[in-house]
Tab-separated table of C-alpha atoms in Angstrom:
chain	number	residue	atom	x	y	z
A	1	UNK	CA	-136.478	83.437	36.853
A	2	UNK	CA	-140.268	83.799	36.541
A	3	UNK	CA	-140.118	82.997	32.826
A	4	UNK	CA	-137.965	79.920	33.224
A	5	UNK	CA	-140.155	76.832	32.568
A	6	UNK	CA	-137.783	74.618	34.543
A	7	UNK	CA	-138.008	76.699	37.712
A	8	UNK	CA	-141.798	76.957	37.448
A	9	UNK	CA	-141.984	73.266	38.401
A	10	UNK	CA	-140.800	74.049	41.937
A	11	UNK	CA	-142.346	75.717	44.939
A	12	UNK	CA	-140.816	78.936	46.325
A	13	UNK	CA	-139.832	77.053	49.477
A	14	UNK	CA	-137.930	74.498	47.377
A	15	UNK	CA	-136.128	77.229	45.469
A	16	UNK	CA	-135.196	78.849	48.765
A	17	UNK	CA	-133.657	75.584	49.983
A	18	UNK	CA	-131.790	75.163	46.704
A	19	UNK	CA	-130.499	78.726	46.956
A	20	UNK	CA	-129.326	78.167	50.516
A	21	UNK	CA	-127.556	74.940	49.615
A	22	UNK	CA	-125.869	76.270	46.471
A	23	UNK	CA	-124.842	79.497	48.206
A	24	UNK	CA	-122.928	77.487	50.757
A	25	UNK	CA	-121.425	75.243	48.077
A	26	UNK	CA	-120.327	78.192	45.946
A	27	UNK	CA	-116.701	78.222	47.177
A	28	UNK	CA	-116.445	74.599	45.983
A	29	UNK	CA	-118.445	75.033	42.758
A	30	UNK	CA	-116.497	78.135	41.724
A	31	UNK	CA	-113.054	76.753	42.442
A	32	UNK	CA	-110.665	77.341	39.506
A	33	UNK	CA	-113.254	79.466	37.649
A	34	UNK	CA	-112.405	82.917	36.360
A	35	UNK	CA	-113.748	86.024	38.071
A	36	UNK	CA	-116.477	86.624	35.464
A	37	UNK	CA	-117.698	83.032	35.626
A	38	UNK	CA	-117.856	83.216	39.416
A	39	UNK	CA	-119.993	86.359	39.192
A	40	UNK	CA	-122.352	84.771	36.648
A	41	UNK	CA	-122.728	81.635	38.756
A	42	UNK	CA	-123.253	83.698	41.915
A	43	UNK	CA	-125.934	85.859	40.245
A	44	UNK	CA	-127.742	82.785	38.931
A	45	UNK	CA	-127.844	81.242	42.406
A	46	UNK	CA	-128.963	84.536	43.970
A	47	UNK	CA	-131.844	84.775	41.501
A	48	UNK	CA	-133.421	81.646	42.989
A	49	UNK	CA	-134.131	83.513	46.210
A	50	UNK	CA	-133.204	87.203	45.969
A	51	UNK	CA	-134.545	87.987	49.450
A	52	UNK	CA	-132.313	85.446	51.178
A	53	UNK	CA	-129.231	86.145	49.105
A	54	UNK	CA	-129.509	89.878	49.711
A	55	UNK	CA	-129.202	89.115	53.424
A	56	UNK	CA	-126.207	86.867	52.931
A	57	UNK	CA	-124.297	88.713	50.239
A	58	UNK	CA	-125.375	92.350	50.624
A	59	UNK	CA	-127.140	94.479	48.005
A	60	UNK	CA	-125.311	95.189	44.788
A	61	UNK	CA	-122.320	93.019	45.581
A	62	UNK	CA	-122.438	89.522	44.203
A	63	UNK	CA	-119.170	88.550	45.845
A	64	UNK	CA	-119.854	89.921	49.318
A	65	UNK	CA	-120.512	87.087	51.714
A	66	UNK	CA	-119.045	84.591	49.257
A	67	UNK	CA	-115.370	85.340	48.787
A	68	UNK	CA	-114.384	87.555	51.707
A	69	UNK	CA	-115.918	88.128	55.121
A	70	UNK	CA	-119.194	86.422	54.236
A	71	UNK	CA	-117.420	83.245	53.219
A	72	UNK	CA	-115.656	82.854	56.541
A	73	UNK	CA	-118.877	83.549	58.433
A	74	UNK	CA	-120.825	81.022	56.408
A	75	UNK	CA	-118.160	78.327	56.683
A	76	UNK	CA	-117.926	78.827	60.450
A	77	UNK	CA	-121.686	78.637	60.908
A	78	UNK	CA	-122.106	75.603	58.654
A	79	UNK	CA	-119.607	73.741	60.739
A	80	UNK	CA	-121.740	74.006	63.849
A	81	UNK	CA	-125.365	74.187	62.690
A	82	UNK	CA	-127.978	72.972	60.258
A	83	UNK	CA	-128.530	74.800	56.982
A	84	UNK	CA	-131.741	76.364	58.241
A	85	UNK	CA	-130.003	77.499	61.430
A	86	UNK	CA	-127.089	78.919	59.458
A	87	UNK	CA	-128.892	80.876	56.791
A	88	UNK	CA	-131.726	82.009	59.024
A	89	UNK	CA	-129.183	84.174	60.814
A	90	UNK	CA	-125.627	84.838	59.715
A	91	UNK	CA	-124.797	86.641	62.943
A	92	UNK	CA	-121.633	85.250	64.579
A	93	UNK	CA	-122.356	83.097	67.622
A	94	UNK	CA	-120.226	82.737	70.755
A	95	UNK	CA	-119.109	79.287	69.738
A	96	UNK	CA	-118.377	80.222	66.129
A	97	UNK	CA	-116.160	83.077	67.252
A	98	UNK	CA	-114.206	80.943	69.705
A	99	UNK	CA	-113.555	77.750	67.784
A	100	UNK	CA	-111.532	76.499	64.900
A	101	UNK	CA	-114.316	74.960	62.882
A	102	UNK	CA	-114.081	71.615	61.076
A	103	UNK	CA	-115.543	71.653	57.579
A	104	UNK	CA	-118.915	70.072	57.014
A	105	UNK	CA	-118.813	66.884	54.968
A	106	UNK	CA	-121.397	65.662	52.458
A	107	UNK	CA	-122.587	63.249	55.137
A	108	UNK	CA	-123.187	66.204	57.478
A	109	UNK	CA	-125.198	68.073	54.861
A	110	UNK	CA	-127.469	65.179	54.001
A	111	UNK	CA	-127.851	63.660	57.457
A	112	UNK	CA	-128.488	66.462	59.902
A	113	UNK	CA	-130.700	64.469	62.250
A	114	UNK	CA	-128.250	61.993	63.868
A	115	UNK	CA	-129.253	62.147	67.540
A	116	UNK	CA	-132.275	59.971	68.178
A	117	UNK	CA	-134.332	62.077	70.613
A	118	UNK	CA	-132.957	65.366	69.344
A	119	UNK	CA	-134.614	65.547	65.896
A	120	UNK	CA	-137.616	67.802	66.580
A	121	UNK	CA	-135.983	70.537	64.522
A	122	UNK	CA	-135.829	68.264	61.504
A	123	UNK	CA	-139.489	67.362	61.839
A	124	UNK	CA	-140.447	71.036	61.771
A	125	UNK	CA	-138.506	71.473	58.541
A	126	UNK	CA	-140.635	68.762	56.960
A	127	UNK	CA	-143.881	70.742	57.332
A	128	UNK	CA	-146.043	70.570	54.190
A	129	UNK	CA	-146.070	73.741	52.121
A	130	UNK	CA	-149.464	75.461	51.901
A	131	UNK	CA	-149.252	75.855	48.111
A	132	UNK	CA	-151.508	73.511	46.080
A	133	UNK	CA	-148.665	72.586	43.725
A	134	UNK	CA	-147.046	69.262	44.633
A	135	UNK	CA	-143.780	67.793	43.455
A	136	UNK	CA	-142.782	64.142	43.508
A	137	UNK	CA	-141.177	63.211	46.817
A	138	UNK	CA	-137.502	62.446	46.419
A	139	UNK	CA	-136.205	59.122	47.714
A	140	UNK	CA	-134.507	59.396	51.098
A	141	UNK	CA	-132.260	57.072	53.020
A	142	UNK	CA	-133.749	55.570	56.136
A	143	UNK	CA	-132.196	56.346	59.480
A	144	UNK	CA	-130.698	52.848	59.564
A	145	UNK	CA	-129.121	53.357	56.138
A	146	UNK	CA	-127.693	56.721	57.116
A	147	UNK	CA	-126.320	55.333	60.360
A	148	UNK	CA	-124.739	52.391	58.564
A	149	UNK	CA	-123.111	54.762	56.087
A	150	UNK	CA	-121.751	56.937	58.883
A	151	UNK	CA	-120.494	53.914	60.822
A	152	UNK	CA	-118.504	52.691	57.824
A	153	UNK	CA	-116.703	56.032	57.621
A	154	UNK	CA	-115.502	56.089	61.221
A	155	UNK	CA	-111.689	56.002	61.338
A	156	UNK	CA	-109.971	54.072	64.121
A	157	UNK	CA	-106.291	54.232	65.013
A	158	UNK	CA	-105.033	51.610	67.461
A	159	UNK	CA	-101.345	51.103	66.778
A	160	UNK	CA	-99.835	53.616	69.183
A	161	UNK	CA	-96.382	52.547	70.362
A	162	UNK	CA	-94.147	54.094	73.006
A	163	UNK	CA	-91.575	51.753	74.509
A	164	UNK	CA	-90.422	52.593	78.040
A	165	UNK	CA	-88.807	50.622	80.815
A	166	UNK	CA	-91.390	49.811	83.470
A	167	UNK	CA	-90.626	47.624	86.493
A	168	UNK	CA	-87.455	46.413	84.828
A	169	UNK	CA	-89.118	45.484	81.537
A	170	UNK	CA	-89.402	47.283	78.207
A	171	UNK	CA	-93.131	47.692	77.572
A	172	UNK	CA	-95.428	49.625	75.246
A	173	UNK	CA	-96.841	52.050	77.797
A	174	UNK	CA	-99.554	53.292	75.406
A	175	UNK	CA	-100.846	49.864	74.403
A	176	UNK	CA	-104.636	50.057	74.618
A	177	UNK	CA	-105.056	53.623	73.366
A	178	UNK	CA	-107.527	54.105	70.510
A	179	UNK	CA	-108.412	57.232	68.572
A	180	UNK	CA	-111.774	57.332	66.768
A	181	UNK	CA	-112.723	60.116	64.346
A	182	UNK	CA	-115.919	60.623	62.368
A	183	UNK	CA	-118.155	59.565	65.260
A	184	UNK	CA	-119.844	62.975	65.546
A	185	UNK	CA	-120.733	65.249	62.657
A	186	UNK	CA	-120.150	68.992	62.817
A	187	UNK	CA	-123.884	69.512	63.370
A	188	UNK	CA	-123.836	67.117	66.317
A	189	UNK	CA	-120.739	68.758	67.744
A	190	UNK	CA	-122.481	72.122	67.726
A	191	UNK	CA	-125.478	70.649	69.494
A	192	UNK	CA	-123.259	69.167	72.192
A	193	UNK	CA	-121.250	72.375	72.647
A	194	UNK	CA	-124.452	74.422	72.900
A	195	UNK	CA	-125.679	72.053	75.605
A	196	UNK	CA	-122.421	72.411	77.546
A	197	UNK	CA	-122.717	76.204	77.474
A	198	UNK	CA	-126.314	75.913	78.635
A	199	UNK	CA	-125.232	73.703	81.550
A	200	UNK	CA	-122.395	76.089	82.404
A	201	UNK	CA	-124.835	78.993	82.539
A	202	UNK	CA	-127.203	77.028	84.767
A	203	UNK	CA	-124.305	76.142	87.040
A	204	UNK	CA	-123.278	79.768	87.422
A	205	UNK	CA	-126.879	80.652	88.298
A	206	UNK	CA	-126.986	77.956	90.978
A	207	UNK	CA	-129.537	75.842	89.126
A	208	UNK	CA	-127.432	72.654	89.384
A	209	UNK	CA	-126.677	70.713	92.552
A	210	UNK	CA	-123.806	72.225	94.497
A	211	UNK	CA	-121.150	69.614	93.765
A	212	UNK	CA	-122.193	69.303	90.103
A	213	UNK	CA	-120.656	72.614	89.015
A	214	UNK	CA	-117.213	73.908	90.000
A	215	UNK	CA	-115.609	77.126	88.769
A	216	UNK	CA	-112.396	77.779	90.728
A	217	UNK	CA	-110.717	81.155	90.804
A	218	UNK	CA	-107.894	81.425	88.285
A	219	UNK	CA	-105.108	82.193	90.743
A	220	UNK	CA	-102.314	80.995	88.456
A	221	UNK	CA	-101.778	79.770	84.910
A	222	UNK	CA	-103.573	76.491	84.294
A	223	UNK	CA	-105.814	76.678	87.378
A	224	UNK	CA	-109.092	78.056	86.030
A	225	UNK	CA	-110.684	75.004	84.423
A	226	UNK	CA	-114.480	74.755	84.932
A	227	UNK	CA	-115.835	71.254	85.668
A	228	UNK	CA	-119.365	69.859	85.569
A	229	UNK	CA	-119.896	66.336	86.967
A	230	UNK	CA	-122.835	64.034	86.358
A	231	UNK	CA	-123.596	60.636	87.874
A	232	UNK	CA	-121.138	60.966	90.750
A	233	UNK	CA	-118.984	63.471	92.585
A	234	UNK	CA	-115.290	62.739	92.130
A	235	UNK	CA	-112.674	64.019	94.582
A	236	UNK	CA	-109.361	64.769	92.849
A	237	UNK	CA	-107.323	65.064	96.045
A	238	UNK	CA	-107.788	64.575	99.769
A	239	UNK	CA	-110.225	67.274	100.851
A	240	UNK	CA	-110.520	69.240	104.088
A	241	UNK	CA	-112.800	66.588	105.574
A	242	UNK	CA	-110.110	63.961	105.034
A	243	UNK	CA	-111.878	62.184	102.164
A	244	UNK	CA	-109.300	60.503	99.896
A	245	UNK	CA	-109.293	60.886	96.099
A	246	UNK	CA	-112.127	58.946	94.486
A	247	UNK	CA	-115.910	58.879	94.261
A	248	UNK	CA	-117.649	60.570	97.194
A	249	UNK	CA	-120.488	58.151	97.835
A	250	UNK	CA	-122.576	60.521	99.955
A	251	UNK	CA	-122.251	63.633	97.819
A	252	UNK	CA	-125.099	64.168	95.384
A	253	UNK	CA	-124.798	65.570	91.856
A	254	UNK	CA	-127.185	65.839	88.925
A	255	UNK	CA	-127.900	62.764	86.772
A	256	UNK	CA	-126.707	62.476	83.184
A	257	UNK	CA	-128.517	64.904	80.822
A	258	UNK	CA	-130.577	63.214	78.124
A	259	UNK	CA	-128.253	64.401	75.324
A	260	UNK	CA	-125.280	62.825	77.096
A	261	UNK	CA	-127.106	59.507	77.242
A	262	UNK	CA	-127.633	59.793	73.484
A	263	UNK	CA	-123.850	60.226	73.134
A	264	UNK	CA	-123.237	57.131	75.258
A	265	UNK	CA	-125.556	55.045	73.121
A	266	UNK	CA	-123.702	56.245	70.024
A	267	UNK	CA	-120.354	55.215	71.565
A	268	UNK	CA	-121.609	51.696	72.277
A	269	UNK	CA	-123.559	51.175	69.051
A	270	UNK	CA	-120.648	52.396	66.924
A	271	UNK	CA	-118.030	50.136	68.556
A	272	UNK	CA	-116.108	52.896	70.319
A	273	UNK	CA	-116.728	51.447	73.795
A	274	UNK	CA	-117.718	47.829	74.553
A	275	UNK	CA	-121.258	46.954	75.732
A	276	UNK	CA	-119.646	45.450	78.858
A	277	UNK	CA	-118.522	48.924	79.983
A	278	UNK	CA	-121.401	51.352	79.390
A	279	UNK	CA	-120.560	54.693	81.053
A	280	UNK	CA	-122.824	55.838	83.898
A	281	UNK	CA	-121.008	59.071	84.794
A	282	UNK	CA	-119.110	61.859	83.101
A	283	UNK	CA	-117.154	65.009	83.744
A	284	UNK	CA	-117.192	68.060	81.475
A	285	UNK	CA	-114.027	70.172	81.381
A	286	UNK	CA	-114.278	73.712	80.013
A	287	UNK	CA	-110.830	75.167	79.315
A	288	UNK	CA	-109.959	78.785	78.762
A	289	UNK	CA	-106.629	79.704	77.222
A	290	UNK	CA	-103.812	78.512	79.482
A	291	UNK	CA	-105.863	75.935	81.416
A	292	UNK	CA	-104.492	72.407	81.746
A	293	UNK	CA	-104.834	69.000	83.422
A	294	UNK	CA	-101.721	67.862	85.355
A	295	UNK	CA	-100.209	64.352	85.043
A	296	UNK	CA	-102.361	61.613	86.575
A	297	UNK	CA	-103.789	58.104	86.216
A	298	UNK	CA	-107.567	57.910	86.496
A	299	UNK	CA	-108.750	56.502	89.809
A	300	UNK	CA	-109.700	52.818	89.814
A	301	UNK	CA	-113.093	53.703	91.242
A	302	UNK	CA	-113.769	53.833	87.484
A	303	UNK	CA	-113.548	50.779	85.247
A	304	UNK	CA	-111.571	50.459	82.034
A	305	UNK	CA	-111.930	51.418	79.255
A	306	UNK	CA	-113.100	55.015	79.478
A	307	UNK	CA	-113.003	57.777	76.873
A	308	UNK	CA	-112.723	61.512	76.362
A	309	UNK	CA	-114.249	63.539	73.509
A	310	UNK	CA	-112.681	66.815	72.301
A	311	UNK	CA	-114.582	69.886	71.118
A	312	UNK	CA	-113.917	73.419	69.824
A	313	UNK	CA	-110.155	73.144	69.245
A	314	UNK	CA	-107.410	70.599	68.774
A	315	UNK	CA	-104.798	70.021	71.457
A	316	UNK	CA	-102.132	67.507	72.421
A	317	UNK	CA	-102.405	64.994	75.231
A	318	UNK	CA	-99.127	63.660	76.651
A	319	UNK	CA	-98.486	60.101	77.842
A	320	UNK	CA	-95.586	58.516	79.640
A	321	UNK	CA	-94.656	56.581	82.763
A	322	UNK	CA	-92.575	59.540	83.927
A	323	UNK	CA	-94.215	62.824	82.921
A	324	UNK	CA	-92.427	65.932	84.182
A	325	UNK	CA	-93.800	69.293	85.323
A	326	UNK	CA	-91.729	72.012	83.666
A	327	UNK	CA	-93.723	74.979	84.963
A	328	UNK	CA	-97.305	76.234	85.437
A	329	UNK	CA	-99.312	74.380	82.809
A	330	UNK	CA	-96.181	73.080	81.095
A	331	UNK	CA	-95.349	69.363	81.028
A	332	UNK	CA	-93.015	67.073	79.112
A	333	UNK	CA	-93.432	63.418	78.278
A	334	UNK	CA	-92.302	60.698	75.959
A	335	UNK	CA	-95.424	60.453	73.768
A	336	UNK	CA	-97.839	63.033	72.376
A	337	UNK	CA	-101.206	62.341	70.735
A	338	UNK	CA	-102.971	65.123	68.779
A	339	UNK	CA	-106.699	65.171	69.550
A	340	UNK	CA	-108.633	66.455	66.505
A	341	UNK	CA	-111.894	68.318	67.034
A	342	UNK	CA	-114.722	65.814	67.551
A	343	UNK	CA	-112.364	62.885	68.138
A	344	UNK	CA	-112.864	60.211	70.804
A	345	UNK	CA	-109.783	58.945	72.650
A	346	UNK	CA	-110.300	55.598	74.407
A	347	UNK	CA	-107.964	54.736	77.289
A	348	UNK	CA	-107.469	51.102	78.207
A	349	UNK	CA	-104.710	48.673	79.188
A	350	UNK	CA	-101.260	50.203	79.637
A	351	UNK	CA	-102.515	53.475	78.180
A	352	UNK	CA	-104.844	53.824	81.166
A	353	UNK	CA	-102.891	52.145	83.980
A	354	UNK	CA	-99.149	52.290	83.218
A	355	UNK	CA	-98.727	55.628	81.465
A	356	UNK	CA	-99.822	58.824	83.138
A	357	UNK	CA	-101.488	61.406	80.935
A	358	UNK	CA	-101.901	65.179	81.017
A	359	UNK	CA	-103.105	68.083	78.897
A	360	UNK	CA	-100.647	71.005	78.753
A	361	UNK	CA	-101.954	74.566	78.832
A	362	UNK	CA	-104.313	74.861	75.865
A	363	UNK	CA	-103.730	77.685	73.370
A	364	UNK	CA	-107.425	78.480	72.955
A	365	UNK	CA	-110.909	77.621	74.221
A	366	UNK	CA	-111.543	73.884	74.507
A	367	UNK	CA	-114.210	71.533	75.874
A	368	UNK	CA	-113.794	67.864	76.702
A	369	UNK	CA	-116.296	65.327	78.020
A	370	UNK	CA	-114.918	62.215	79.719
A	371	UNK	CA	-117.298	59.261	80.055
A	372	UNK	CA	-116.578	56.535	82.631
A	373	UNK	CA	-118.313	53.574	84.250
A	374	UNK	CA	-118.179	53.410	88.042
A	375	UNK	CA	-117.148	50.328	89.961
A	376	UNK	CA	-120.473	49.089	91.355
A	377	UNK	CA	-119.030	48.921	94.872
A	378	UNK	CA	-118.018	52.612	94.635
A	379	UNK	CA	-121.280	54.043	93.354
A	380	UNK	CA	-122.987	56.784	95.392
A	381	UNK	CA	-125.587	55.517	97.854
A	382	UNK	CA	-128.293	57.435	95.982
A	383	UNK	CA	-127.300	56.172	92.515
A	384	UNK	CA	-129.898	54.450	90.322
A	385	UNK	CA	-128.875	52.973	86.930
A	386	UNK	CA	-130.390	54.726	83.918
A	387	UNK	CA	-133.034	52.455	82.304
A	388	UNK	CA	-132.264	53.774	78.799
A	389	UNK	CA	-128.592	52.814	79.121
A	390	UNK	CA	-129.304	49.127	79.625
A	391	UNK	CA	-128.900	46.364	77.021
A	392	UNK	CA	-127.351	48.551	74.316
A	393	UNK	CA	-126.298	46.410	71.357
A	394	UNK	CA	-123.507	47.404	68.923
A	395	UNK	CA	-124.438	47.669	65.264
A	396	UNK	CA	-123.093	44.965	62.914
A	397	UNK	CA	-119.883	45.865	61.125
A	398	UNK	CA	-119.044	45.147	57.485
A	399	UNK	CA	-116.204	42.720	58.143
A	400	UNK	CA	-115.014	42.662	54.539
A	401	UNK	CA	-114.704	46.416	54.468
A	402	UNK	CA	-113.008	46.509	57.855
A	403	UNK	CA	-110.446	43.935	56.740
A	404	UNK	CA	-109.633	45.794	53.543
A	405	UNK	CA	-109.452	49.123	55.375
A	406	UNK	CA	-107.097	47.616	57.926
A	407	UNK	CA	-104.853	46.208	55.207
A	408	UNK	CA	-104.802	49.440	53.233
A	409	UNK	CA	-103.887	51.571	56.242
A	410	UNK	CA	-101.771	49.107	58.146
A	411	UNK	CA	-98.500	49.899	56.401
A	412	UNK	CA	-98.834	53.614	57.033
A	413	UNK	CA	-100.124	53.467	60.599
A	414	UNK	CA	-98.166	50.634	62.177
A	415	UNK	CA	-94.797	51.972	63.281
A	416	UNK	CA	-92.924	48.688	63.195
A	417	UNK	CA	-95.388	46.230	61.699
A	418	UNK	CA	-96.249	44.566	64.988
A	419	UNK	CA	-98.103	44.934	68.265
A	420	UNK	CA	-101.574	45.527	66.874
A	421	UNK	CA	-104.237	45.352	69.503
A	422	UNK	CA	-107.430	43.384	69.051
A	423	UNK	CA	-108.776	44.102	72.550
A	424	UNK	CA	-112.455	44.163	73.123
A	425	UNK	CA	-112.974	44.917	69.438
A	426	UNK	CA	-112.813	41.197	68.632
A	427	UNK	CA	-115.851	40.648	70.735
A	428	UNK	CA	-118.656	38.978	68.808
A	429	UNK	CA	-116.498	38.513	65.718
A	430	UNK	CA	-116.206	42.232	64.952
A	431	UNK	CA	-112.893	43.315	63.462
A	432	UNK	CA	-111.173	46.236	65.151
A	433	UNK	CA	-107.874	46.022	63.290
A	434	UNK	CA	-105.845	49.179	62.911
A	435	UNK	CA	-107.381	51.844	60.711
A	436	UNK	CA	-105.986	55.268	59.920
A	437	UNK	CA	-107.544	58.531	61.023
A	438	UNK	CA	-107.554	62.038	59.705
A	439	UNK	CA	-108.391	65.614	60.606
A	440	UNK	CA	-110.352	67.299	57.822
A	441	UNK	CA	-108.655	70.635	58.536
A	442	UNK	CA	-105.198	69.241	57.840
A	443	UNK	CA	-103.712	67.377	54.907
A	444	UNK	CA	-103.554	63.649	55.387
A	445	UNK	CA	-99.790	63.513	55.256
A	446	UNK	CA	-99.577	65.494	58.488
A	447	UNK	CA	-101.355	62.714	60.332
A	448	UNK	CA	-100.042	59.628	58.571
A	449	UNK	CA	-97.647	57.810	60.850
A	450	UNK	CA	-95.196	57.242	58.037
A	451	UNK	CA	-94.604	61.015	57.937
A	452	UNK	CA	-93.917	61.311	61.661
A	453	UNK	CA	-90.274	61.641	62.576
A	454	UNK	CA	-88.785	59.541	65.341
A	455	UNK	CA	-88.789	62.554	67.662
A	456	UNK	CA	-92.529	63.064	67.119
A	457	UNK	CA	-93.230	59.430	67.912
A	458	UNK	CA	-91.400	59.946	71.181
A	459	UNK	CA	-93.878	62.683	72.013
A	460	UNK	CA	-91.923	65.814	71.138
A	461	UNK	CA	-94.241	68.482	69.731
A	462	UNK	CA	-94.137	69.318	66.077
A	463	UNK	CA	-92.886	72.777	65.068
A	464	UNK	CA	-95.574	75.367	65.605
A	465	UNK	CA	-97.618	73.195	67.994
A	466	UNK	CA	-98.274	73.854	71.657
A	467	UNK	CA	-96.908	71.158	73.901
């Protein structure tokens, strides 16, 4: 390497970065290559930074860390951290061990900042190298350009249909549901999950207000879900003091954490929620295996629409006007929606007020964060609106692209060619027509509506899935 005139143009720190990047891309670069070619390519990459690669791959084994155990560790860590975080330490983290990790996209690799106030780590990575040798600075996309690119790749599905008889009429009880994917990168998901674990730890230590953190004893299957509430204290059922379900106006909880306010701004700016319904409260649900949420309709102390974001693992959420309890943590209903990791499910219209919804016992660790706006007349007496959640403006959408995307996906995502919902998405001329969605861990045909059987559209679980 020292005698290579091409490599002599670069600083050691730049070669280290290149080695880190190529090491993580090796499974892709070496696909379909023979064993000898893979070894040659691996050795060439390792030579850029022998010290780093010896940590990742192990001494004397060019394939260790790349094709077997090391590969799975690296892929898991990439999914939930920046490149510097990943390759600085390949030790398995709590989150990496517990979650099914989505793969990192090219957008994730090149745009690891994403959260406005949360980019100090990126700034530290931009420190100027002490070496006198300088290389021309490579052109970079501005934050606005990156955000616009990410926004264009958000997938939105809005054509959910489940016809049931309600009050003597046949209605689409899930009209108003929307599923948005691509709103949060894998790096951002890791940052959010890490924050949730930090808040959970603080709650267990008594560092949060009393009604903020709740960790009930797991006395039966489905009854151990941990909750953390911000902005208001919500009463699920009539309590011992006789308070009915709803917001407890005289109970105090912690305000929204700064990272959660960053999430809210993303939801508004990226056309997931309307600027007329900016959330001012949220509840975090931390599920262990077997935990669930029973059938319910969200209290009208909260306005519509509201949304829930899924982390760590995929699960199904059931909808229907007549959900049934089959046993502890087991429910049945007429319509099932898979919630991919990182997806945002928006509930509005019939989907929020006619159909009940529930989450059956989850098969593995899961986290959800539900953001809602309180009815002003129901707000706690101590509540003060957050100044940095005022006057949030959505970003402009590329209408031409949205129209073409809607047309290209409409035939595969609209079950019967009708009943598309414009909703608040038409506000200000923005087009929210139906767009398909995908889960990067599954092939697209598993999620295309044209591949769903009639029984799946009625909410029956697919073979091999937990319902």
